[in-house]
Short mmCIF file of C-alpha atoms in Angstrom, two decimals:
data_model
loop_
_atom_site.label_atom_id
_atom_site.label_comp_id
_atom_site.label_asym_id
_atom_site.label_seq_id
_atom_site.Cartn_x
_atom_site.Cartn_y
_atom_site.Cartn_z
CA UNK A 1 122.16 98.53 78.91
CA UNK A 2 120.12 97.88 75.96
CA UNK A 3 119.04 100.21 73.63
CA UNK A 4 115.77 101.61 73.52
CA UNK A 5 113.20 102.94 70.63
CA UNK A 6 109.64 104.77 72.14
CA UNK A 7 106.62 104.34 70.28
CA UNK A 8 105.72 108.09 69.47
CA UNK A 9 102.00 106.84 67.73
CA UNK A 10 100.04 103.57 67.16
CA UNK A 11 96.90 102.76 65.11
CA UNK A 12 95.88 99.44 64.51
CA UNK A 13 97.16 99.18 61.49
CA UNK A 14 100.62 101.45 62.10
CA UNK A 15 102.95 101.88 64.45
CA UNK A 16 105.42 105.48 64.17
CA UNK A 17 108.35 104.93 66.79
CA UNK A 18 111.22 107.27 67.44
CA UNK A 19 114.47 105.77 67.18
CA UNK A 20 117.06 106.32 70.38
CA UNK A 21 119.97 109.09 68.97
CA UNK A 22 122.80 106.54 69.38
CA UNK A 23 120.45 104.34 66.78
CA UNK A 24 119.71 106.91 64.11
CA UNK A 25 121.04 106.75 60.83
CA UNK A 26 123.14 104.39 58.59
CA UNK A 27 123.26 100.83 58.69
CA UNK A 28 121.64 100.29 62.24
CA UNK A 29 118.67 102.28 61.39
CA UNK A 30 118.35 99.98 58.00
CA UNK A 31 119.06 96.71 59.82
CA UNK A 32 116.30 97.43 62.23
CA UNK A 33 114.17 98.38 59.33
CA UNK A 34 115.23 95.02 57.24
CA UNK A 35 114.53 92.95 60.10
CA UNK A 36 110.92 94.44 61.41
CA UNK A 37 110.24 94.08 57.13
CA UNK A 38 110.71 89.99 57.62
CA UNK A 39 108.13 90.33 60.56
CA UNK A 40 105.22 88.21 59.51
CA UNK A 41 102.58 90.90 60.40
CA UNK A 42 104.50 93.79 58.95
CA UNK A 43 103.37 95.18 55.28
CA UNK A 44 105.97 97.56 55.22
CA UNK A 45 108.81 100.39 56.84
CA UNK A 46 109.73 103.16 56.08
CA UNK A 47 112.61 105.24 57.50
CA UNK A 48 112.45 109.23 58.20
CA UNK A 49 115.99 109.75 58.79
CA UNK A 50 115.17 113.60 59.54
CA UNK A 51 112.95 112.56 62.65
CA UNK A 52 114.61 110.01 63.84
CA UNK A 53 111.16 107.71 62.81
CA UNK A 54 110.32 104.31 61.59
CA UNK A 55 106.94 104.01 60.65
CA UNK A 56 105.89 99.77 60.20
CA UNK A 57 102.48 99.17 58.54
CA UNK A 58 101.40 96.04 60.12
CA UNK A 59 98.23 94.12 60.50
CA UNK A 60 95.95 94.64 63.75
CA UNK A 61 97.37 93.47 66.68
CA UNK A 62 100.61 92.87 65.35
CA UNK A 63 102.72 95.10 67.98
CA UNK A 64 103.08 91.90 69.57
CA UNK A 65 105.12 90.45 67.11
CA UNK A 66 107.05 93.90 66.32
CA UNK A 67 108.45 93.92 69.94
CA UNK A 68 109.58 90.68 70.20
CA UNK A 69 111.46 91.45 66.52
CA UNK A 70 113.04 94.15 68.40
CA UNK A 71 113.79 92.27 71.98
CA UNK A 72 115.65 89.70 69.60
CA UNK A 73 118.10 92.09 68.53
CA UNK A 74 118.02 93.45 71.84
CA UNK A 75 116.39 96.61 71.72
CA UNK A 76 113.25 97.68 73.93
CA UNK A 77 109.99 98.53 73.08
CA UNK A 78 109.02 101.51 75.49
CA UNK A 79 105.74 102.82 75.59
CA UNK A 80 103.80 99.33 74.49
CA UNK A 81 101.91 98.95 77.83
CA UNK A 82 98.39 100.57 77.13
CA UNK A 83 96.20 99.54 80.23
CA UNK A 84 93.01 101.31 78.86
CA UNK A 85 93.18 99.17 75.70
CA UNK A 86 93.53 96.14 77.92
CA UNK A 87 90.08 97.10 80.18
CA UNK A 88 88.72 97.59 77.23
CA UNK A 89 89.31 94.35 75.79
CA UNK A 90 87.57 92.79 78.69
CA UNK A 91 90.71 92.16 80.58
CA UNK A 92 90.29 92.58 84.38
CA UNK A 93 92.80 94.75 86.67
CA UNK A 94 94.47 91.25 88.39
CA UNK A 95 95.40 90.48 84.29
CA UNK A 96 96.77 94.11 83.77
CA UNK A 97 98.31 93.87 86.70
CA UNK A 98 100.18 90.71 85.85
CA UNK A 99 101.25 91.53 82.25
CA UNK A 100 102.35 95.16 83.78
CA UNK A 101 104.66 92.72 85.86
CA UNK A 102 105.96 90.65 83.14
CA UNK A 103 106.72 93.50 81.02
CA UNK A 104 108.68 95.23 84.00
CA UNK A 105 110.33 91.66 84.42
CA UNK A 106 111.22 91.23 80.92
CA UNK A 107 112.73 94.71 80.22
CA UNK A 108 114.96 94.13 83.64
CA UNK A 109 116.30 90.67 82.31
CA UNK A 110 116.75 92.28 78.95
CA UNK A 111 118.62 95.20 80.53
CA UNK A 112 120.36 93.60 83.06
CA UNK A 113 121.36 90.48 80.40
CA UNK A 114 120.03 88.37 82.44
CA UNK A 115 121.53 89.19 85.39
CA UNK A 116 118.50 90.29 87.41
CA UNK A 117 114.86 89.06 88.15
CA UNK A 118 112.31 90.27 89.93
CA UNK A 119 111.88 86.76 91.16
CA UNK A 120 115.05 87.11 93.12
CA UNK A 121 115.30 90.40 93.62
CA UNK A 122 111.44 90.45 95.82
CA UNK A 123 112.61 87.13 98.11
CA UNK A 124 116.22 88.59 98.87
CA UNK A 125 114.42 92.47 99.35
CA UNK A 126 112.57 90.50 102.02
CA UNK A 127 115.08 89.01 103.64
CA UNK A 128 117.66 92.03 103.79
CA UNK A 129 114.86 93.74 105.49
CA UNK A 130 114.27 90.57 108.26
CA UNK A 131 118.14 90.48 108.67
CA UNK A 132 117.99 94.63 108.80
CA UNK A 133 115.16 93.81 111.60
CA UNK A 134 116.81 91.08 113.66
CA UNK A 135 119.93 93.22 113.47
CA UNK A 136 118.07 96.93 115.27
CA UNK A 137 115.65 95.49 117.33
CA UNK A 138 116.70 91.84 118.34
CA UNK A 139 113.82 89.08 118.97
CA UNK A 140 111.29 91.81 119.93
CA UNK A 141 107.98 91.26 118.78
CA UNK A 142 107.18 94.36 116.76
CA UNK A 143 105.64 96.56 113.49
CA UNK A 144 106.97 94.25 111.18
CA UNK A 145 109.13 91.53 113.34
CA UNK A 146 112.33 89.99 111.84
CA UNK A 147 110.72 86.15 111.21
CA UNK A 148 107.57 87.71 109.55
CA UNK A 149 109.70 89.41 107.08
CA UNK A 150 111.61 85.98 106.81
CA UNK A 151 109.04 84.14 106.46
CA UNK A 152 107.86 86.24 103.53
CA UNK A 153 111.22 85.91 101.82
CA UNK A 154 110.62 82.25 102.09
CA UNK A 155 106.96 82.24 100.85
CA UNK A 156 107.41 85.02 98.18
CA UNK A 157 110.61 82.37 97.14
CA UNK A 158 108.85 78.72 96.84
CA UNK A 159 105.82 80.86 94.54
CA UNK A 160 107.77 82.63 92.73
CA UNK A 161 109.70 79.50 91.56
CA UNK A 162 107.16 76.88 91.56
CA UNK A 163 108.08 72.90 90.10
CA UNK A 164 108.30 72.45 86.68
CA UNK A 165 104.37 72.21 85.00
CA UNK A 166 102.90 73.50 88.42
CA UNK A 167 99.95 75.05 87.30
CA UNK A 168 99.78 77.37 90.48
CA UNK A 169 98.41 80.59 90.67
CA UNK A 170 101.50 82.48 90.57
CA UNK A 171 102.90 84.94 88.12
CA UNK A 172 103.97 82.80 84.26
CA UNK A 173 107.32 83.36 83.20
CA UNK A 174 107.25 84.42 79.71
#
């Protein structure tokens, strides 16, 4: 599983974040440290060993950039999904929506090492459920019959994993 550091505050212009216990101290606390410092957007870290902190002075906007410093060496940024801040920057709730997705897809990937995807995982939840149907209740048409459960396993399958420069309407991998 990967490791995990929660932002405790954020500002525009800095960013405090509490580093997981297993992190704290010594040279994986100053390697973090060193390597959110080379972060284009980042003036500056400092390190509160006594709370457990790291506090990056950054330019606006540049949280961005500080998580994907810290998905690289395979820690997660928790707490970095601010839908407010997103309605208020004129984003509608589909776009929220979406990027709530991605983020939850991102961190599973990261967590899993790649193992799992929601892009799998949603088709084959489908079709467990239209095999678990077939299986009670035979060919009977009812609630939620075995080959419309199928069929969305199918569906949810060919969007979710559209041909290379598709532009379709379905969810970016990022």
């Amino acid at each position: 599983m990967a490791e995990e550091i929660r932002i405790a505050h954020h500002t525009p212009r800095r960013t405090r974040m509490r580093v997981a216990e297993n992190l704290r101290g010594g040279r994986e606390t100053w390697r973090i440290a060193q390597t959110l410092r080379s972060a284009s957007k980042a003036h500056g870290v400092e390190i509160r060993s006594r709370t457990g902190s790291l506090i990056v002075h950054h330019e606006p906007g540049a949280l961005t950039d500080i998580k994907a410093v810290l998905e690289d060496l395979g820690i997660l940024l928790a707490g970095t999904t601010d839908v407010g801040t997103e309605l208020e920057r004129g984003a509608g709730p589909g776009s929220v929506l979406i990027n709530a997705v991605n983020d939850l897809n991102r961190r599973l990937r990261l967590s899993s090492r790649g193992l799992l995807d929601l892009r799998i995982l949603v088709p084959a939840g489908f079709a467990g459920l239209a095999v678990r149907q077939a299986l009670r209740h035979g060919l009977q048409i009812e609630a939620a019959p075995w080959y419309l459960l199928a069929y969305l396993a199918f569906d949810s399958f060919v969007k979710l994993h559209p041909p290379q420069g598709a532009g379709s309407g379905t969810i970016p991998d990022r």
